[in-house]
mmCIF file of C-alpha atoms in Angstrom:
data_model
loop_
_atom_site.group_PDB
_atom_site.id
_atom_site.type_symbol
_atom_site.label_atom_id
_atom_site.label_comp_id
_atom_site.label_asym_id
_atom_site.label_seq_id
_atom_site.Cartn_x
_atom_site.Cartn_y
_atom_site.Cartn_z
ATOM 1 C CA MET X 1381 -71.969 117.302 -20.524
ATOM 2 C CA LYS X 1382 -68.599 115.748 -21.225
ATOM 3 C CA LYS X 1383 -66.929 119.159 -20.994
ATOM 4 C CA LYS X 1384 -68.501 119.777 -17.544
ATOM 5 C CA SER X 1385 -67.055 116.421 -16.285
ATOM 6 C CA ILE X 1386 -63.588 117.339 -17.404
ATOM 7 C CA ILE X 1387 -63.741 120.702 -15.648
ATOM 8 C CA ALA X 1388 -64.990 119.052 -12.439
ATOM 9 C CA LEU X 1389 -62.228 116.500 -12.417
ATOM 10 C CA SER X 1390 -59.600 119.214 -13.108
ATOM 11 C CA LEU X 1391 -60.891 121.243 -10.111
ATOM 12 C CA LEU X 1392 -60.811 118.181 -7.893
ATOM 13 C CA LEU X 1393 -57.244 117.374 -8.924
ATOM 14 C CA LEU X 1394 -56.140 120.930 -8.239
ATOM 15 C CA GLY X 1395 -57.728 120.757 -4.806
ATOM 16 C CA VAL X 1396 -55.890 117.539 -3.933
ATOM 17 C CA ILE X 1397 -52.580 119.018 -5.144
ATOM 18 C CA ALA X 1398 -53.175 122.172 -3.040
ATOM 19 C CA LEU X 1399 -53.971 120.018 0.007
ATOM 20 C CA VAL X 1400 -50.744 118.026 -0.419
ATOM 21 C CA PHE X 1401 -48.591 121.123 -0.659
ATOM 22 C CA TYR X 1402 -50.343 122.604 2.383
ATOM 23 C CA ARG X 1403 -49.564 119.495 4.465
ATOM 24 C CA ILE X 1404 -45.982 119.545 3.309
ATOM 25 C CA ASP X 1405 -45.626 123.159 4.265
ATOM 26 C CA GLN X 1406 -47.120 122.555 7.742
ATOM 27 C CA ASN X 1407 -44.869 119.583 8.411
ATOM 28 C CA LYS X 1408 -41.802 121.578 7.399
ATOM 29 C CA LYS X 1409 -42.722 124.414 9.742
ATOM 30 C CA LYS X 1410 -43.305 121.942 12.562
ATOM 31 C CA GLU X 1411 -39.886 120.346 11.982
ATOM 32 C CA GLU X 1412 -38.193 123.731 11.946
ATOM 33 C CA LYS X 1413 -39.896 124.612 15.155
ATOM 34 C CA ASN X 1414 -38.781 121.356 16.863
ATOM 35 C CA SER X 1415 -35.263 121.737 15.419
ATOM 36 C CA GLY X 1416 -35.036 125.294 16.729
ATOM 37 C CA GLY X 1417 -36.159 124.262 20.185
ATOM 38 C CA PHE X 1418 -33.630 121.435 20.340
ATOM 39 C CA ALA X 1419 -30.788 123.687 19.240
ATOM 40 C CA SER X 1420 -31.781 126.167 21.909
ATOM 41 C CA GLY X 1421 -31.643 123.309 24.521
ATOM 42 C CA ASN X 1422 -28.169 122.355 23.337
ATOM 43 C CA ARG X 1423 -26.929 125.900 23.648
ATOM 44 C CA SER X 1424 -28.010 125.967 27.322
ATOM 45 C CA GLY X 1425 -26.209 122.643 28.046
ATOM 46 C CA ALA X 1426 -26.754 120.112 30.792
ATOM 47 C CA LYS X 1427 -26.775 121.516 34.299
ATOM 48 C CA VAL X 1428 -23.984 120.019 36.444
ATOM 49 C CA PHE X 1429 -21.972 120.804 39.547
ATOM 50 C CA GLY X 1430 -18.251 121.388 39.519
ATOM 51 C CA LYS X 1431 -15.239 122.289 41.653
ATOM 52 C CA VAL X 1432 -12.131 124.283 40.898
ATOM 53 C CA ILE X 1433 -9.103 122.195 42.000
ATOM 54 C CA PHE X 1434 -6.283 123.888 43.916
ATOM 55 C CA GLY X 1435 -3.186 122.267 45.322
ATOM 56 C CA GLN X 1436 -3.137 121.592 49.048
ATOM 57 C CA PRO X 1437 -0.819 119.731 51.497
ATOM 58 C CA PHE X 1438 -1.516 115.994 51.657
ATOM 59 C CA SER X 1439 0.210 113.075 53.330
ATOM 60 C CA ASP X 1440 -0.043 110.322 50.755
ATOM 61 C CA TYR X 1441 -0.426 106.672 51.767
ATOM 62 C CA ILE X 1442 -1.702 103.355 50.515
ATOM 63 C CA SER X 1443 -4.024 100.944 52.282
ATOM 64 C CA LEU X 1444 -2.926 97.312 52.502
ATOM 65 C CA SER X 1445 -4.126 94.059 54.022
ATOM 66 C CA GLY X 1446 -2.048 92.330 56.663
ATOM 67 C CA SER X 1447 -2.210 89.744 59.391
ATOM 68 C CA ILE X 1448 -1.136 89.569 63.023
ATOM 69 C CA GLU X 1449 1.430 86.980 64.033
ATOM 70 C CA ALA X 1450 2.773 86.012 67.459
ATOM 71 C CA ASN X 1451 6.187 87.217 68.330
ATOM 72 C CA GLU X 1452 7.109 83.608 69.315
ATOM 73 C CA GLN X 1453 4.892 80.547 68.854
ATOM 74 C CA VAL X 1454 5.577 76.860 69.270
ATOM 75 C CA ASP X 1455 3.703 73.570 69.551
ATOM 76 C CA ILE X 1456 5.248 71.834 72.553
ATOM 77 C CA HIS X 1457 6.253 68.165 72.034
ATOM 78 C CA PRO X 1458 8.116 65.860 74.408
ATOM 79 C CA GLU X 1459 11.435 64.538 73.181
ATOM 80 C CA ILE X 1460 10.795 61.018 74.458
ATOM 81 C CA GLY X 1461 7.714 58.835 74.956
ATOM 82 C CA GLY X 1462 6.186 57.634 78.232
ATOM 83 C CA ILE X 1463 3.338 57.783 80.678
ATOM 84 C CA ILE X 1464 2.413 61.313 81.806
ATOM 85 C CA GLU X 1465 2.949 61.547 85.511
ATOM 86 C CA SER X 1466 1.898 65.166 86.130
ATOM 87 C CA ILE X 1467 0.623 68.250 84.329
ATOM 88 C CA ASN X 1468 1.799 71.455 85.940
ATOM 89 C CA PHE X 1469 -0.049 74.207 84.050
ATOM 90 C CA ASN X 1470 -3.568 75.573 83.597
ATOM 91 C CA GLU X 1471 -4.955 75.999 80.119
ATOM 92 C CA GLY X 1472 -4.865 79.621 78.934
ATOM 93 C CA SER X 1473 -2.547 80.719 81.755
ATOM 94 C CA GLN X 1474 0.672 82.668 81.700
ATOM 95 C CA VAL X 1475 3.842 80.571 82.092
ATOM 96 C CA SER X 1476 7.425 81.593 82.578
ATOM 97 C CA GLN X 1477 10.515 80.506 80.674
ATOM 98 C CA GLY X 1478 11.918 77.294 82.213
ATOM 99 C CA GLN X 1479 8.722 76.474 84.065
ATOM 100 C CA VAL X 1480 7.997 72.746 84.304
ATOM 101 C CA LEU X 1481 4.916 71.916 82.244
ATOM 102 C CA VAL X 1482 4.769 68.098 82.166
ATOM 103 C CA ARG X 1483 6.636 65.270 83.862
ATOM 104 C CA ILE X 1484 6.875 61.824 82.218
ATOM 105 C CA ASN X 1485 7.342 58.677 84.303
ATOM 106 C CA ASP X 1486 11.103 58.050 84.615
ATOM 107 C CA ALA X 1487 11.234 54.953 86.883
ATOM 108 C CA GLU X 1488 12.793 52.743 84.219
ATOM 109 C CA LEU X 1489 15.411 55.336 83.354
ATOM 110 C CA ARG X 1490 16.384 55.822 86.951
ATOM 111 C CA ALA X 1491 16.867 52.059 87.329
ATOM 112 C CA GLN X 1492 19.095 52.125 84.241
ATOM 113 C CA LEU X 1493 21.040 55.024 85.708
ATOM 114 C CA ALA X 1494 21.677 53.102 88.968
ATOM 115 C CA GLN X 1495 22.878 50.117 86.970
ATOM 116 C CA ALA X 1496 25.180 52.291 84.897
ATOM 117 C CA LYS X 1497 26.654 53.924 87.985
ATOM 118 C CA THR X 1498 27.426 50.469 89.434
ATOM 119 C CA ARG X 1499 29.162 49.494 86.221
ATOM 120 C CA ASN X 1500 31.041 52.715 86.243
ATOM 121 C CA GLU X 1501 32.345 52.078 89.762
ATOM 122 C CA LEU X 1502 33.512 48.611 88.730
ATOM 123 C CA SER X 1503 35.142 49.960 85.565
ATOM 124 C CA ALA X 1504 36.890 52.710 87.520
ATOM 125 C CA GLU X 1505 38.314 50.135 89.969
ATOM 126 C CA ASN X 1506 39.459 47.921 87.101
ATOM 127 C CA GLU X 1507 41.113 50.840 85.417
ATOM 128 C CA ARG X 1508 42.916 51.793 88.641
ATOM 129 C CA ARG X 1509 44.195 48.235 89.118
ATOM 130 C CA ALA X 1510 45.276 47.917 85.518
ATOM 131 C CA LYS X 1511 47.251 51.154 85.823
ATOM 132 C CA LEU X 1512 49.139 49.822 88.849
ATOM 133 C CA LEU X 1513 49.875 46.563 87.060
ATOM 134 C CA LEU X 1514 51.075 48.451 83.962
ATOM 135 C CA GLU X 1515 53.473 50.453 86.087
ATOM 136 C CA LYS X 1516 54.898 47.147 87.421
ATOM 137 C CA GLU X 1517 54.921 45.809 83.858
ATOM 138 C CA ALA X 1518 52.647 43.012 84.947
ATOM 139 C CA ILE X 1519 50.270 43.614 81.999
ATOM 140 C CA SER X 1520 50.662 44.911 78.538
ATOM 141 C CA GLN X 1521 49.711 48.388 77.316
ATOM 142 C CA GLU X 1522 46.923 46.860 75.262
ATOM 143 C CA GLU X 1523 45.329 45.299 78.355
ATOM 144 C CA TYR X 1524 45.452 48.601 80.162
ATOM 145 C CA ASP X 1525 43.935 50.398 77.168
ATOM 146 C CA ILE X 1526 40.976 47.992 77.194
ATOM 147 C CA ALA X 1527 40.355 48.628 80.930
ATOM 148 C CA SER X 1528 40.593 52.380 80.345
ATOM 149 C CA ALA X 1529 38.144 52.229 77.419
ATOM 150 C CA ASP X 1530 35.637 50.259 79.513
ATOM 151 C CA TYR X 1531 35.823 52.950 82.165
ATOM 152 C CA ARG X 1532 35.204 55.804 79.700
ATOM 153 C CA THR X 1533 32.334 53.850 78.101
ATOM 154 C CA ALA X 1534 30.695 53.480 81.518
ATOM 155 C CA GLN X 1535 30.971 57.189 82.124
ATOM 156 C CA SER X 1536 29.412 57.935 78.691
ATOM 157 C CA GLN X 1537 26.521 55.567 79.543
ATOM 158 C CA ILE X 1538 25.770 57.509 82.678
ATOM 159 C CA GLN X 1539 25.721 60.800 80.722
ATOM 160 C CA LEU X 1540 23.429 59.274 78.092
ATOM 161 C CA ILE X 1541 20.895 58.053 80.629
ATOM 162 C CA GLN X 1542 21.010 61.347 82.492
ATOM 163 C CA ALA X 1543 20.222 63.175 79.238
ATOM 164 C CA GLN X 1544 17.242 60.845 78.746
ATOM 165 C CA LEU X 1545 16.068 61.572 82.266
ATOM 166 C CA ASP X 1546 16.272 65.319 81.661
ATOM 167 C CA LYS X 1547 13.954 64.853 78.689
ATOM 168 C CA THR X 1548 11.215 63.407 80.932
ATOM 169 C CA VAL X 1549 10.701 66.940 82.291
ATOM 170 C CA VAL X 1550 9.099 69.264 79.668
ATOM 171 C CA LYS X 1551 9.759 72.954 80.301
ATOM 172 C CA ALA X 1552 8.493 76.174 78.693
ATOM 173 C CA PRO X 1553 11.093 77.423 76.181
ATOM 174 C CA PHE X 1554 9.981 81.017 76.640
ATOM 175 C CA SER X 1555 7.455 83.053 78.615
ATOM 176 C CA GLY X 1556 3.918 83.332 77.223
ATOM 177 C CA VAL X 1557 0.346 82.119 77.259
ATOM 178 C CA ILE X 1558 -0.159 78.398 76.978
ATOM 179 C CA GLY X 1559 -3.231 77.196 75.112
ATOM 180 C CA LEU X 1560 -5.558 74.242 75.296
ATOM 181 C CA ARG X 1561 -3.887 70.962 76.209
ATOM 182 C CA ASN X 1562 -4.238 67.792 74.135
ATOM 183 C CA ILE X 1563 -3.173 65.337 76.859
ATOM 184 C CA SER X 1564 -4.347 63.915 80.186
ATOM 185 C CA LYS X 1565 -2.590 62.619 83.237
ATOM 186 C CA GLY X 1566 -1.811 58.898 82.927
ATOM 187 C CA SER X 1567 -2.045 58.819 79.156
ATOM 188 C CA TYR X 1568 0.848 57.654 76.982
ATOM 189 C CA ILE X 1569 2.558 60.405 75.018
ATOM 190 C CA SER X 1570 5.098 60.202 72.173
ATOM 191 C CA SER X 1571 7.242 62.797 70.489
ATOM 192 C CA THR X 1572 4.613 63.182 67.697
ATOM 193 C CA ILE X 1573 1.871 64.354 70.086
ATOM 194 C CA SER X 1574 1.514 68.032 70.811
ATOM 195 C CA ILE X 1575 1.093 68.905 74.492
ATOM 196 C CA ALA X 1576 -0.217 72.446 73.897
ATOM 197 C CA ARG X 1577 0.608 75.625 71.993
ATOM 198 C CA LEU X 1578 2.705 78.271 73.671
ATOM 199 C CA VAL X 1579 2.417 81.869 72.336
ATOM 200 C CA ASN X 1580 4.265 85.001 73.314
ATOM 201 C CA THR X 1581 2.062 88.060 72.589
ATOM 202 C CA ALA X 1582 3.796 90.718 74.639
ATOM 203 C CA GLN X 1583 4.804 91.882 71.191
ATOM 204 C CA VAL X 1584 3.191 90.887 67.877
ATOM 205 C CA LYS X 1585 4.406 90.852 64.365
ATOM 206 C CA LEU X 1586 2.532 92.527 61.516
ATOM 207 C CA LEU X 1587 2.946 90.808 58.172
ATOM 208 C CA PHE X 1588 1.903 92.532 54.916
ATOM 209 C CA ALA X 1589 2.907 92.767 51.273
ATOM 210 C CA ILE X 1590 3.622 96.017 49.500
ATOM 211 C CA PRO X 1591 3.392 96.521 45.672
ATOM 212 C CA GLU X 1592 6.695 96.460 43.814
ATOM 213 C CA LYS X 1593 6.524 100.116 42.755
ATOM 214 C CA TYR X 1594 6.580 101.212 46.410
ATOM 215 C CA ALA X 1595 9.270 98.722 47.566
ATOM 216 C CA TYR X 1596 11.992 101.397 47.490
ATOM 217 C CA MET X 1597 10.129 103.275 50.240
ATOM 218 C CA VAL X 1598 10.382 100.398 52.751
ATOM 219 C CA ALA X 1599 12.990 101.157 55.383
ATOM 220 C CA LYS X 1600 13.986 99.630 58.661
ATOM 221 C CA ASN X 1601 12.312 101.220 61.714
ATOM 222 C CA LYS X 1602 9.781 103.040 59.486
ATOM 223 C CA PRO X 1603 6.473 103.321 61.334
ATOM 224 C CA VAL X 1604 3.252 101.959 59.860
ATOM 225 C CA HIS X 1605 -0.259 102.207 61.325
ATOM 226 C CA PHE X 1606 -2.851 99.499 61.420
ATOM 227 C CA THR X 1607 -6.286 98.676 62.833
ATOM 228 C CA VAL X 1608 -8.066 95.414 63.702
ATOM 229 C CA GLN X 1609 -11.708 94.496 63.896
ATOM 230 C CA GLY X 1610 -13.390 95.165 67.185
ATOM 231 C CA TYR X 1611 -11.203 98.083 68.248
ATOM 232 C CA ASP X 1612 -11.277 101.738 67.136
ATOM 233 C CA VAL X 1613 -7.654 102.210 68.159
ATOM 234 C CA ALA X 1614 -4.953 102.831 65.518
ATOM 235 C CA TYR X 1615 -1.871 100.800 66.502
ATOM 236 C CA THR X 1616 1.722 101.546 65.449
ATOM 237 C CA ALA X 1617 4.339 99.037 64.310
ATOM 238 C CA LYS X 1618 7.908 99.459 63.155
ATOM 239 C CA ILE X 1619 9.373 97.634 60.172
ATOM 240 C CA TYR X 1620 12.250 95.423 61.121
ATOM 241 C CA ALA X 1621 12.691 92.952 58.259
ATOM 242 C CA THR X 1622 11.729 92.175 54.633
ATOM 243 C CA GLU X 1623 12.158 89.317 52.245
ATOM 244 C CA PRO X 1624 15.324 89.783 50.133
ATOM 245 C CA SER X 1625 13.425 89.557 46.856
ATOM 246 C CA ILE X 1626 10.165 90.478 45.146
ATOM 247 C CA GLU X 1627 7.566 87.722 44.959
ATOM 248 C CA ALA X 1628 7.371 86.895 41.217
ATOM 249 C CA ASN X 1629 3.710 85.814 41.160
ATOM 250 C CA THR X 1630 2.240 88.809 42.959
ATOM 251 C CA ARG X 1631 4.954 91.432 42.241
ATOM 252 C CA THR X 1632 4.981 92.380 45.920
ATOM 253 C CA LEU X 1633 7.551 92.575 48.674
ATOM 254 C CA LEU X 1634 6.781 90.780 51.928
ATOM 255 C CA VAL X 1635 7.332 93.065 54.936
ATOM 256 C CA ARG X 1636 7.337 92.317 58.662
ATOM 257 C CA ALA X 1637 6.932 94.910 61.434
ATOM 258 C CA ILE X 1638 6.684 94.582 65.201
ATOM 259 C CA ALA X 1639 4.259 96.236 67.603
ATOM 260 C CA GLU X 1640 3.832 96.349 71.367
ATOM 261 C CA ASN X 1641 0.775 94.536 72.755
ATOM 262 C CA PRO X 1642 0.567 95.435 76.469
ATOM 263 C CA SER X 1643 -3.196 94.948 76.695
ATOM 264 C CA ASN X 1644 -3.200 91.712 74.673
ATOM 265 C CA ASN X 1645 -5.888 93.100 72.305
ATOM 266 C CA LEU X 1646 -3.947 91.954 69.248
ATOM 267 C CA ILE X 1647 -4.589 88.294 68.703
ATOM 268 C CA PRO X 1648 -2.295 86.210 66.364
ATOM 269 C CA GLY X 1649 -4.101 85.283 63.154
ATOM 270 C CA ALA X 1650 -6.327 88.394 63.154
ATOM 271 C CA PHE X 1651 -6.762 90.433 59.971
ATOM 272 C CA ALA X 1652 -5.289 93.922 59.926
ATOM 273 C CA ASN X 1653 -5.879 97.041 57.815
ATOM 274 C CA VAL X 1654 -2.458 98.560 57.234
ATOM 275 C CA THR X 1655 -1.760 102.207 56.341
ATOM 276 C CA PHE X 1656 1.655 102.570 54.700
ATOM 277 C CA PRO X 1657 2.880 106.188 54.480
ATOM 278 C CA LEU X 1658 4.294 107.185 51.137
ATOM 279 C CA GLU X 1659 5.306 110.827 50.930
ATOM 280 C CA ASP X 1660 4.067 114.263 51.889
ATOM 281 C CA VAL X 1661 2.736 116.111 48.863
ATOM 282 C CA GLU X 1662 2.997 119.924 49.113
ATOM 283 C CA LYS X 1663 0.414 120.642 46.427
ATOM 284 C CA GLY X 1664 -1.822 117.605 46.164
ATOM 285 C CA LEU X 1665 -4.793 117.769 43.788
ATOM 286 C CA LEU X 1666 -7.752 116.344 45.699
ATOM 287 C CA VAL X 1667 -10.970 115.706 43.888
ATOM 288 C CA PRO X 1668 -14.318 114.498 45.366
ATOM 289 C CA ALA X 1669 -14.610 110.725 45.197
ATOM 290 C CA GLU X 1670 -17.928 110.981 43.302
ATOM 291 C CA ALA X 1671 -16.220 112.745 40.392
ATOM 292 C CA LEU X 1672 -14.227 109.604 39.503
ATOM 293 C CA ILE X 1673 -15.738 107.076 37.115
ATOM 294 C CA PRO X 1674 -14.242 103.530 37.114
ATOM 295 C CA ILE X 1675 -13.398 102.201 33.638
ATOM 296 C CA GLN X 1676 -11.703 99.094 32.327
ATOM 297 C CA ASN X 1677 -8.198 100.591 32.249
ATOM 298 C CA GLY X 1678 -8.410 102.706 35.416
ATOM 299 C CA LYS X 1679 -10.398 105.818 36.243
ATOM 300 C CA LYS X 1680 -11.629 108.893 34.403
ATOM 301 C CA LEU X 1681 -13.330 112.188 35.187
ATOM 302 C CA PHE X 1682 -14.693 115.220 33.290
ATOM 303 C CA VAL X 1683 -13.212 118.701 33.332
ATOM 304 C CA VAL X 1684 -14.718 121.822 31.719
ATOM 305 C CA LYS X 1685 -13.012 123.258 28.620
ATOM 306 C CA ASN X 1686 -14.713 126.108 26.677
ATOM 307 C CA GLY X 1687 -18.153 125.286 28.068
ATOM 308 C CA LYS X 1688 -17.891 121.623 27.191
ATOM 309 C CA ALA X 1689 -17.181 118.467 29.199
ATOM 310 C CA LYS X 1690 -13.791 116.920 28.377
ATOM 311 C CA GLU X 1691 -13.078 113.278 29.365
ATOM 312 C CA VAL X 1692 -9.702 112.859 31.132
ATOM 313 C CA LEU X 1693 -7.958 109.592 32.131
ATOM 314 C CA VAL X 1694 -6.364 109.961 35.569
ATOM 315 C CA GLU X 1695 -4.147 108.113 37.962
ATOM 316 C CA THR X 1696 -4.903 108.212 41.715
ATOM 317 C CA GLY X 1697 -3.080 107.793 44.973
ATOM 318 C CA GLY X 1698 -4.247 108.002 48.575
ATOM 319 C CA ARG X 1699 -7.540 109.267 49.749
ATOM 320 C CA THR X 1700 -9.353 110.873 52.647
ATOM 321 C CA ALA X 1701 -12.912 110.215 53.797
ATOM 322 C CA ALA X 1702 -14.344 112.308 50.906
ATOM 323 C CA ASP X 1703 -11.553 113.099 48.481
ATOM 324 C CA VAL X 1704 -9.069 111.181 46.311
ATOM 325 C CA LEU X 1705 -5.574 112.307 45.363
ATOM 326 C CA VAL X 1706 -5.093 112.591 41.562
ATOM 327 C CA THR X 1707 -1.433 112.123 40.666
ATOM 328 C CA LYS X 1708 -1.734 112.396 36.880
ATOM 329 C CA GLY X 1709 -4.237 113.736 34.382
ATOM 330 C CA ILE X 1710 -5.355 117.117 35.740
ATOM 331 C CA TYR X 1711 -3.726 120.357 36.701
ATOM 332 C CA GLU X 1712 -4.207 123.066 39.374
ATOM 333 C CA GLY X 1713 -6.973 125.406 38.397
ATOM 334 C CA ASP X 1714 -8.964 122.814 36.381
ATOM 335 C CA THR X 1715 -12.694 122.698 36.965
ATOM 336 C CA VAL X 1716 -13.713 119.134 37.715
ATOM 337 C CA LEU X 1717 -17.361 118.110 37.310
ATOM 338 C CA THR X 1718 -18.569 116.445 40.487
ATOM 339 C CA SER X 1719 -22.215 115.490 39.831
ATOM 340 C CA GLY X 1720 -24.337 114.431 36.897
ATOM 341 C CA VAL X 1721 -21.306 113.002 35.271
ATOM 342 C CA MET X 1722 -22.594 109.500 34.528
ATOM 343 C CA SER X 1723 -24.798 110.758 31.661
ATOM 344 C CA LEU X 1724 -22.136 112.994 30.111
ATOM 345 C CA ARG X 1725 -20.212 112.299 26.918
ATOM 346 C CA ASP X 1726 -16.936 113.779 25.780
ATOM 347 C CA GLY X 1727 -17.664 117.117 24.211
ATOM 348 C CA SER X 1728 -21.145 117.585 25.755
ATOM 349 C CA ALA X 1729 -22.198 121.173 26.400
ATOM 350 C CA VAL X 1730 -22.563 121.862 30.140
ATOM 351 C CA GLU X 1731 -23.764 124.616 32.430
ATOM 352 C CA VAL X 1732 -21.598 124.453 35.555
ATOM 353 C CA ASN X 1733 -22.602 125.515 39.080
ATOM 354 C CA LEU X 1734 -19.445 125.805 41.181
ATOM 355 C CA ARG X 1735 -19.412 124.468 44.701
#
């Protein structure tokens, strides 16, 4: 009986061992099958789209932000204080150079002028008499000099009061559009109060800053193009002046150009999108914008090398509506991957469909 138990246990143990080896063998075959399938998938590679890059003519440029300034602009202030007697302009109207804008009450100054003229007449007569007496040696030279000085002082007083009178009439220093007035007839005005703002917009100035590395390309009379919000028209301005030095904080050069504004569509203070032409590239390498991937240090893209995706750091220049000029990193004839690039890694196997 004991012998039969031992045989039974031995058979049971052999069965368990056989079952274990069977499961191990099945798992191994399954792993090999999965491994083989995965390897086959790798050999086929990820399906992506690409484009062979060839050089083509391209006019390079950079886009900058700018602002519109008036050709001439001034806040008009009187030179003396007084009561406003008349206002001779309409808000928002066109005024001409030399046109009278405001008159300040000058009654007191005119009275002073009449008084000064009377004194001048008396001083002139005294000087004439003193001169006759000096010729007859009836008075000394010193006495004549005093009379002559009084006469010249009286003349200077007339000139001073006349200058004050002229300041009671405020005129437009140049032609332009006058803005909203800050005064009313009959109110008191001083030299610190602004009457209104006068702006000449027959021409406007375009102010923008260009990066230091392009500063050497700025030249007098060089045309630049710009647009403003609300209008689909591209305007042209010509550079006429720059700052003499690079701004240390921004590493940019401040540039000013001038543009004609016959329709008065360009309003001072408006934002402008400026297109600054750089150079004409005979064989520019243009890649689709979607091929570029922004990274911390710039931009990168993928090219195909021996059936694998190769990561390349690139430098870019100007762009069109759909393409970007690559100035460094790729060469003519390279195949650039244009879609499905976000999931790629350097060295990934790829299957490329050319567009």
